[in-house]
mmCIF file of C-alpha atoms in Angstrom:
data_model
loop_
_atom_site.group_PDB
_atom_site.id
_atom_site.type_symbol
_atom_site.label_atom_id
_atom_site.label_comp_id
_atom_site.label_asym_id
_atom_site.label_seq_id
_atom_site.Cartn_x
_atom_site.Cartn_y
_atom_site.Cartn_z
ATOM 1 C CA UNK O 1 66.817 -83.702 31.381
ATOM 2 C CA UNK O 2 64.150 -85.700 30.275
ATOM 3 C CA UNK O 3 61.669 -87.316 33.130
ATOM 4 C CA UNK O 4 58.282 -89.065 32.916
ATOM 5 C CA UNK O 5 55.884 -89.663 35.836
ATOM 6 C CA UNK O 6 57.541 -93.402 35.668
ATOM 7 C CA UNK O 7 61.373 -92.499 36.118
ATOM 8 C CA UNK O 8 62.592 -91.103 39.027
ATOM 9 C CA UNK O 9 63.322 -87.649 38.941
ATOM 10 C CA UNK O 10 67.077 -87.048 40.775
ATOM 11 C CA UNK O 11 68.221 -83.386 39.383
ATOM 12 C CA UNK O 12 70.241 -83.285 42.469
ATOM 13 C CA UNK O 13 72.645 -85.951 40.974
ATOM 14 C CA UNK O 14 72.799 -84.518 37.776
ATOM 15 C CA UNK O 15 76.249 -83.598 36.275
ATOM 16 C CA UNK O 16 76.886 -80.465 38.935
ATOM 17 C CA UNK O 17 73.707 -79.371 39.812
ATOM 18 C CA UNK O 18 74.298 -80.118 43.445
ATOM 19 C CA UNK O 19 77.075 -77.798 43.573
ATOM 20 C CA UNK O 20 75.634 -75.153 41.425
ATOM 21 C CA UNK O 21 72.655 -75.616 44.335
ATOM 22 C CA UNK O 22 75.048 -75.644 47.399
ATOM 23 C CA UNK O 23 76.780 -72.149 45.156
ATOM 24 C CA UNK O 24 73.675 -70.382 45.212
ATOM 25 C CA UNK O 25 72.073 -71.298 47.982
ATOM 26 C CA UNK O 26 74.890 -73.382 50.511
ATOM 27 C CA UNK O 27 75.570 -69.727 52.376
ATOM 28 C CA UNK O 28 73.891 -69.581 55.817
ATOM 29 C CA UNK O 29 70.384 -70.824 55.731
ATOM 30 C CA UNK O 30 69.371 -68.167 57.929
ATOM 31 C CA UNK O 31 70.749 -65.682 55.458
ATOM 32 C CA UNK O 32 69.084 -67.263 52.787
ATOM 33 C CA UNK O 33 65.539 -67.041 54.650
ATOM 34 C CA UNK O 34 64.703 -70.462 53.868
ATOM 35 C CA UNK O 35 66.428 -72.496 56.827
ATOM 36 C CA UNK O 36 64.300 -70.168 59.035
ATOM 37 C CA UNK O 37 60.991 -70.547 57.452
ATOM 38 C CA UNK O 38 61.681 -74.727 58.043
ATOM 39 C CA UNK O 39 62.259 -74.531 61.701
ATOM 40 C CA UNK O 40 59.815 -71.859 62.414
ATOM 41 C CA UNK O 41 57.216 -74.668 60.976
ATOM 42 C CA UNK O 42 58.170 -77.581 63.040
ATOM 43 C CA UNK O 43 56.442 -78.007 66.990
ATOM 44 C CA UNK O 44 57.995 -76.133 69.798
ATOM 45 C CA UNK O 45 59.013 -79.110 71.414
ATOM 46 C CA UNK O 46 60.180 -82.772 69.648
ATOM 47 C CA UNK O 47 61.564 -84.148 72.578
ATOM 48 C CA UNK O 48 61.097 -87.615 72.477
ATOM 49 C CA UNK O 49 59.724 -87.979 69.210
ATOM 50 C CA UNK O 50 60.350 -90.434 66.719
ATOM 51 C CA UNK O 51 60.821 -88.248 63.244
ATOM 52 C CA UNK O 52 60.998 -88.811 59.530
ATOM 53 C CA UNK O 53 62.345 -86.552 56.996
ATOM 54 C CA UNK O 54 61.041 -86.673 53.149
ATOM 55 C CA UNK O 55 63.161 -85.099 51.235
ATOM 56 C CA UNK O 56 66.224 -85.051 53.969
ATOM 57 C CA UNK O 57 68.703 -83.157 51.641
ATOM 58 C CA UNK O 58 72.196 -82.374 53.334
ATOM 59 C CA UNK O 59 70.882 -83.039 56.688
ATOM 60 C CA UNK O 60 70.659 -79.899 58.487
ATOM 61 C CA UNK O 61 67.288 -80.339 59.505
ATOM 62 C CA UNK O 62 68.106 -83.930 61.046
ATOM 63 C CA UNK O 63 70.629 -82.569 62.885
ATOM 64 C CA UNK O 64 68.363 -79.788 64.313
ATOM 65 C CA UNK O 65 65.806 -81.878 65.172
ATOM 66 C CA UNK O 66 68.190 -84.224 67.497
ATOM 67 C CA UNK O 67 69.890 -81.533 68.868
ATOM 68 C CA UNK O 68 66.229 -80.450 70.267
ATOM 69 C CA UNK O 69 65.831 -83.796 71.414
ATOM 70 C CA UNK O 70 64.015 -86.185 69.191
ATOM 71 C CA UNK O 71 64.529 -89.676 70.009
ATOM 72 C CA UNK O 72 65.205 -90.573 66.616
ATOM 73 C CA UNK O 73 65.509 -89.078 63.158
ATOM 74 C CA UNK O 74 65.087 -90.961 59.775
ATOM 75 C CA UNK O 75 65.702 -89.234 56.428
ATOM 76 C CA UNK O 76 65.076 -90.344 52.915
ATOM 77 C CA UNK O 77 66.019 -88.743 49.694
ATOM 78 C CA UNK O 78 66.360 -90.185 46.135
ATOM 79 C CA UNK O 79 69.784 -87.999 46.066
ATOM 80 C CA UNK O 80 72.935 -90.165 46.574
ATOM 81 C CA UNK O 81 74.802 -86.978 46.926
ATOM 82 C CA UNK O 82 72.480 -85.523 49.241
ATOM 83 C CA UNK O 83 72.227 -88.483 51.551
ATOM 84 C CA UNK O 84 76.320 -89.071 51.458
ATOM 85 C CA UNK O 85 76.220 -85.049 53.123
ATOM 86 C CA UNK O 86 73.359 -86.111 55.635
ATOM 87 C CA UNK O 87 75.374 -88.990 57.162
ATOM 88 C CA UNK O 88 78.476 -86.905 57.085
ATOM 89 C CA UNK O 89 76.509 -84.427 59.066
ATOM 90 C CA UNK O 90 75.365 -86.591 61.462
ATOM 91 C CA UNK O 91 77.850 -88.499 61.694
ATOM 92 C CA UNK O 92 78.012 -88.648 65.181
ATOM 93 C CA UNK O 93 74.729 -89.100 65.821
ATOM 94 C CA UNK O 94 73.542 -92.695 66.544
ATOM 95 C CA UNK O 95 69.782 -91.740 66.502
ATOM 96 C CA UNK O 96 70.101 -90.760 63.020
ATOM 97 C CA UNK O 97 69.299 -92.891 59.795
ATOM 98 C CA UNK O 98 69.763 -91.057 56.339
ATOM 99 C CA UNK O 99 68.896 -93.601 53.362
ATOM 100 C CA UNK O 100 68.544 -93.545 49.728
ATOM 101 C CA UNK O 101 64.888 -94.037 48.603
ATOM 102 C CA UNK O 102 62.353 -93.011 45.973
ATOM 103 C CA UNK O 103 59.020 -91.147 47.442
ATOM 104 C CA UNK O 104 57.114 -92.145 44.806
ATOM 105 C CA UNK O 105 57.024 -95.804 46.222
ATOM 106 C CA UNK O 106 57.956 -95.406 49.690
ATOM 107 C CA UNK O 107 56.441 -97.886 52.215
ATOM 108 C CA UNK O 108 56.436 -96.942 55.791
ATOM 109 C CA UNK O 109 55.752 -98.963 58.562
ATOM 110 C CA UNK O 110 52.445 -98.436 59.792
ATOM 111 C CA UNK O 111 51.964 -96.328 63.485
ATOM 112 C CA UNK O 112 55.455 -95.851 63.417
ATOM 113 C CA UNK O 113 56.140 -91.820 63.762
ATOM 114 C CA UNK O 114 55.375 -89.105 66.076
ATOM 115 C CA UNK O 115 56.199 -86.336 63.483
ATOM 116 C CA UNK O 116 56.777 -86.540 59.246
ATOM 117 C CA UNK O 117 58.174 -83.406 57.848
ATOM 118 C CA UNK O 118 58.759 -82.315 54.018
ATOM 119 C CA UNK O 119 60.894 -79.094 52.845
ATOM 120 C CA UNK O 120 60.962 -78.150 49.709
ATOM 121 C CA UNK O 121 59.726 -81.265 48.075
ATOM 122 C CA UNK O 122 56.310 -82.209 47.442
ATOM 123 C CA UNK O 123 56.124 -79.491 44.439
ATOM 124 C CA UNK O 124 58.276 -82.502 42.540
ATOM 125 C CA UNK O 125 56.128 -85.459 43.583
ATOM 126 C CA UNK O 126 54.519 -86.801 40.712
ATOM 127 C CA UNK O 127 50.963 -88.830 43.312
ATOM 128 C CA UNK O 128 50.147 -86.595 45.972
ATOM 129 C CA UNK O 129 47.641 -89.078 46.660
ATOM 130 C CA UNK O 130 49.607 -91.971 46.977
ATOM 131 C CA UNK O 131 52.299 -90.544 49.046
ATOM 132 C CA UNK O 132 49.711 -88.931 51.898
ATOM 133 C CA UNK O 133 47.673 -92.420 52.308
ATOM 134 C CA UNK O 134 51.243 -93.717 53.264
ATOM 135 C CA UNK O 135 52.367 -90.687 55.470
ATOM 136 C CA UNK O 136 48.597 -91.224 57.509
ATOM 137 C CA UNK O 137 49.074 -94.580 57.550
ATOM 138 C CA UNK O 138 52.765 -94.154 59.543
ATOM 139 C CA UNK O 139 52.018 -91.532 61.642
ATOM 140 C CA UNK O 140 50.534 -92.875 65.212
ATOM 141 C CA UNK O 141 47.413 -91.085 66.186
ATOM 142 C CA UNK O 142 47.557 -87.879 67.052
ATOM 143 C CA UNK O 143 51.196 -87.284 65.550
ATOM 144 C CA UNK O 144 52.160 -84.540 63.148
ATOM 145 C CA UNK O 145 52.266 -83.537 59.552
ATOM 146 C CA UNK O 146 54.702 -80.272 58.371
ATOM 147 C CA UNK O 147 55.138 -79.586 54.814
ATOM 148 C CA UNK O 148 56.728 -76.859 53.055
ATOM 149 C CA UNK O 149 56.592 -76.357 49.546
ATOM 150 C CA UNK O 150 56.347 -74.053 46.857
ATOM 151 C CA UNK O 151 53.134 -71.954 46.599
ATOM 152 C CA UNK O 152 50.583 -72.709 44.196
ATOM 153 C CA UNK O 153 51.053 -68.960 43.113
ATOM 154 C CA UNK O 154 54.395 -69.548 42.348
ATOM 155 C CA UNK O 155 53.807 -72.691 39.950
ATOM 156 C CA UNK O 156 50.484 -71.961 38.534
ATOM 157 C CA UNK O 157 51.874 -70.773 34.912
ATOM 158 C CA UNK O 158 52.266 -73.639 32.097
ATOM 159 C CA UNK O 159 54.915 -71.858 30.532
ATOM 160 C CA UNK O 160 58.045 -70.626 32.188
ATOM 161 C CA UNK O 161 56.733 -67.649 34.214
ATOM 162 C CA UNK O 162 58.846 -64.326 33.923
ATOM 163 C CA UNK O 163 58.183 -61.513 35.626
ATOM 164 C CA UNK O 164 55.975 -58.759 33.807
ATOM 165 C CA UNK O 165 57.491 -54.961 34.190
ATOM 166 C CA UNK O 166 54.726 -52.622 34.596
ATOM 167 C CA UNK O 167 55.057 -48.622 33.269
ATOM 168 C CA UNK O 168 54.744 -47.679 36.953
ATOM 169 C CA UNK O 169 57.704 -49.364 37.631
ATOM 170 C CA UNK O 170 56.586 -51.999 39.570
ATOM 171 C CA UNK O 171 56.829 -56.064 38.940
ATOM 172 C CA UNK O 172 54.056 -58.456 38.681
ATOM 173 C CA UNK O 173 54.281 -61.994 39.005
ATOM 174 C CA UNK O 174 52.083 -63.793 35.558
ATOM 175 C CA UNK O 175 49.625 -66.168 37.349
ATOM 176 C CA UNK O 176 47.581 -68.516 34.796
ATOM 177 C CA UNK O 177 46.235 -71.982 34.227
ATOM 178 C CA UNK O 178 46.179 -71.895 38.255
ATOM 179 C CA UNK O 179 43.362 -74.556 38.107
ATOM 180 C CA UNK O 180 45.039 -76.874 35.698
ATOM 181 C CA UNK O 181 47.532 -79.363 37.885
ATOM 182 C CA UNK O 182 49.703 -81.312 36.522
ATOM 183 C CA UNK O 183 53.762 -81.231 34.950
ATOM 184 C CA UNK O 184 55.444 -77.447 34.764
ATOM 185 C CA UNK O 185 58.754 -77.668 33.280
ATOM 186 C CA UNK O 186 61.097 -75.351 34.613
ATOM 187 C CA UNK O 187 64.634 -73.987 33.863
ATOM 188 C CA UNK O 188 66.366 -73.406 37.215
ATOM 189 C CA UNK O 189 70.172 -73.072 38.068
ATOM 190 C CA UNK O 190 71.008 -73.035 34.478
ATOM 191 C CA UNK O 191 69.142 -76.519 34.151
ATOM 192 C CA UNK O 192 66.463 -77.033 31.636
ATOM 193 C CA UNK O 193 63.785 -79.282 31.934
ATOM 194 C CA UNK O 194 63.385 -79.484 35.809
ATOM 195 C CA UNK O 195 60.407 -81.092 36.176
ATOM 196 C CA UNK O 196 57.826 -79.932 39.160
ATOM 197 C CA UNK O 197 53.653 -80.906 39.629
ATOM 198 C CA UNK O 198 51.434 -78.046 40.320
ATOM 199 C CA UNK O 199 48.368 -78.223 42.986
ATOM 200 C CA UNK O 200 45.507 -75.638 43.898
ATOM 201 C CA UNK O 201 45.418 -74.975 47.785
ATOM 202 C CA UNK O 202 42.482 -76.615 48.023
ATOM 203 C CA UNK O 203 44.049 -80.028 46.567
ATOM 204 C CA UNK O 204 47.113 -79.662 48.818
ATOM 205 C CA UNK O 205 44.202 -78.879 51.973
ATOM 206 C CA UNK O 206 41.920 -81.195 51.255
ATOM 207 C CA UNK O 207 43.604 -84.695 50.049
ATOM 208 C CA UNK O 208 45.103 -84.752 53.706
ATOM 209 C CA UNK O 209 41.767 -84.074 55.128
ATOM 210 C CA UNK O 210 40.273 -86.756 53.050
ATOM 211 C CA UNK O 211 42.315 -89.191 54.509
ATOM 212 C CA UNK O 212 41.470 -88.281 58.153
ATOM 213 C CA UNK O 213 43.916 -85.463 58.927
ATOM 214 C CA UNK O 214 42.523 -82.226 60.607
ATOM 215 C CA UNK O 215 44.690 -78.834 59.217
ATOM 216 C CA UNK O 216 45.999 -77.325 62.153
ATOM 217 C CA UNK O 217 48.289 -74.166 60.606
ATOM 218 C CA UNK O 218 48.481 -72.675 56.965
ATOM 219 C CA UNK O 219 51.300 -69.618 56.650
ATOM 220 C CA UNK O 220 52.524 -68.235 53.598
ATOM 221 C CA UNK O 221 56.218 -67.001 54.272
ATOM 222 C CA UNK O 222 56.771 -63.469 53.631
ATOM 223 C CA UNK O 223 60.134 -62.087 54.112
ATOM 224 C CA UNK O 224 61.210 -59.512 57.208
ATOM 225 C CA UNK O 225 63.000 -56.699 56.556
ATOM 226 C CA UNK O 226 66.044 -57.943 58.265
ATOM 227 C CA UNK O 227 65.822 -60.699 55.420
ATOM 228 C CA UNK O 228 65.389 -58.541 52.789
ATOM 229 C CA UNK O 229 68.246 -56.625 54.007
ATOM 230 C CA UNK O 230 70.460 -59.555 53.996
ATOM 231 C CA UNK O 231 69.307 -60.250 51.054
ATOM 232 C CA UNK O 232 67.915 -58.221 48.425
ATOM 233 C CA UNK O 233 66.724 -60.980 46.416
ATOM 234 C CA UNK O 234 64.012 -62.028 48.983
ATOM 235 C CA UNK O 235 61.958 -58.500 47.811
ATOM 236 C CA UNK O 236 60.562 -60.853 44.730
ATOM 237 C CA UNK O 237 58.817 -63.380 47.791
ATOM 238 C CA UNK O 238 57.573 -60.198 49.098
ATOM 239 C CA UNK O 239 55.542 -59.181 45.790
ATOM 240 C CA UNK O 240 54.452 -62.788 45.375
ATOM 241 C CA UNK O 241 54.527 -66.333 47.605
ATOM 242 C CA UNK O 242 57.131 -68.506 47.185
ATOM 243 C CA UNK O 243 56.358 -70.948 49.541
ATOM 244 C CA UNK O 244 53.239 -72.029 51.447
ATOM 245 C CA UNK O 245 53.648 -73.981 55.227
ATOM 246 C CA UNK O 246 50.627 -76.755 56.354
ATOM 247 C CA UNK O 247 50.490 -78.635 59.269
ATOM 248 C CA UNK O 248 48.389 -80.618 59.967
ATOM 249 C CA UNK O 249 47.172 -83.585 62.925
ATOM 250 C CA UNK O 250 45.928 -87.123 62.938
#
C-alpha cells in the first residue's frame, strides 16, 4: 500500500485486512486488554451527553456509551466496512449516527459536543494540528477530550522496530529518532506499508493546550496480571508502552 499525506489512508478496506484485524484481535475486547483500557478512559458518568466518536470502528464503543446513557452518539470513520458493522451494531439505537468521513478534513459544527473521544487513531493522522483546532472548536465549554493512541515509545523508531534479545535473557524494546516526527512505515497483520505519524509527548500535550485545552489525566496502560494471564502476549506492553491515554477539558 502506497499512501501520501494527500490520499486518504483506509487499510481497513484493503483486500482482507479487516478480517485478518477482526481474526486477531475480534475475540473479547476485555480479553484482549484493549476494550478495557477505552472505557476505563472515558468519564464516570455520560448521561446526557451529546458524544462523537473519531475513529468509530465496529461500534462497540457507541453502543457502550448509549447504554450508559448519552443522549446521543455520532461516529465517523473513513472505513466503509467499519461503519457498515457500527450501524449493524446499533441498529436499534435511534440516538446513534455512524457515517463515512475522512478526519483529515472533517468539519464539525461549532459548540456542538459535550464529549469527543479517539481510540486507536490519531497515531495515523497525518495534521495533528488541524484536526485539534476543529475538535476545540466543537466541543462546548467545559466539555471533554479522551484520546487513546499509541505511545510515542512505541513509534519512535524510523525503521521497523524489532525487539533486541539481550544475553541475560531479557527483551528490550529499540527506541530511536524519538524526536524526529513525522511518517513510520509499518508492516502489521501481514500488511506492508501501513502508514502511521509519530509525535513526542510533549507535541501530543501541548498542541491541545495551545489551543485553550487544560490536560486533566495522562496514563500509560500497563497490563494486570489477570491480563497477562489471559493473554500472554500482553507481557511485551509490560516491558514497554503501547499505548498512552490524555484527557483533557475546555
Amino acid at each position: 500500500m502506497d499512501y501520501s499525506e494527500s490520499t486518504p489512508q483506509n487499510i481497513y478496506d484493503h483486500e482482507n485486512f479487516l478480517e485478518k484485524f477482526l481474526e486477531k484481535f475480534g475475540k473479547s475486547k476485555e480479553e484482549n486488554g484493549w476494550g478495557i483500557q477505552m472505557l476505563s478512559s472515558l468519564p464516570k458518568s455520560v448521561k446526557g451527553m451529546d458524544i462523537l466518536e473519531l475513529g468509530a470502528g465496529d461500534g462497540f464503543t457507541m453502543k457502550y456509551l448509549v447504554e450508559q446513557g448519552a443522549a446521543s452518539v455520532t461516529g465517523y470513520d473513513i472505513s466503509e466496512k467499519m461503519i457498515t458493522l457500527a450501524k449493524n451494531m446499533n441498529e436499534n439505537n435511534n440516538n446513534v449516527i455512524a457515517e463515512v468521513k475522512d478526519l483529515e478534513t472533517l468539519q464539525l459544527p461549532e459548540q456542538q459536543y459535550d464529549l469527543v473521544v479517539s481510540f486507536y487513531t490519531f497515531h495515523y493522522i497525518f495534521n495533528y494540528k488541524s484536526i485539534m483546532e476543529t475538535i476545540v472548536k466543537s466541543l462546548k465549554q467545559g466539555g471533554k477530550l479522551v484520546i487513546v493512541m499509541e505511545h510515542p515509545i512505541y513509534t519512535a523508531s524510523i525503521e521497523q522496530p524489532i525487539w533486541i534479545e539481550r544475553p541475560s535473557g531479557d527483551r528490550a524494546w529499540p527506541v530511536s529518532n524519538y524526536f524526529i516526527e513525522g511518517k513510520r512505515i509499518r508492516n502489521w497483520i501481514d500488511f506492508e506499508g501501513v502508514v502511521k505519524y509519530h509525535r513526542t509527548l510533549s507535541t501530543y500535550i501541548q498542541t491541545p493546550i495551545g489551543l485553550g485545552l487544560n490536560l486533566t489525566h495522562l496514563e500509560e496502560f500497563c497490563p494486570s496480571d489477570q491480563q497477562i494471564l489471559k493473554n500472554p502476549e500482553q507481557i511485551d506492553n509490560f516491558i514497554r508502552p503501547l499505548v498512552l491515554n490524555l484527557c483533557f477539558t475546555k
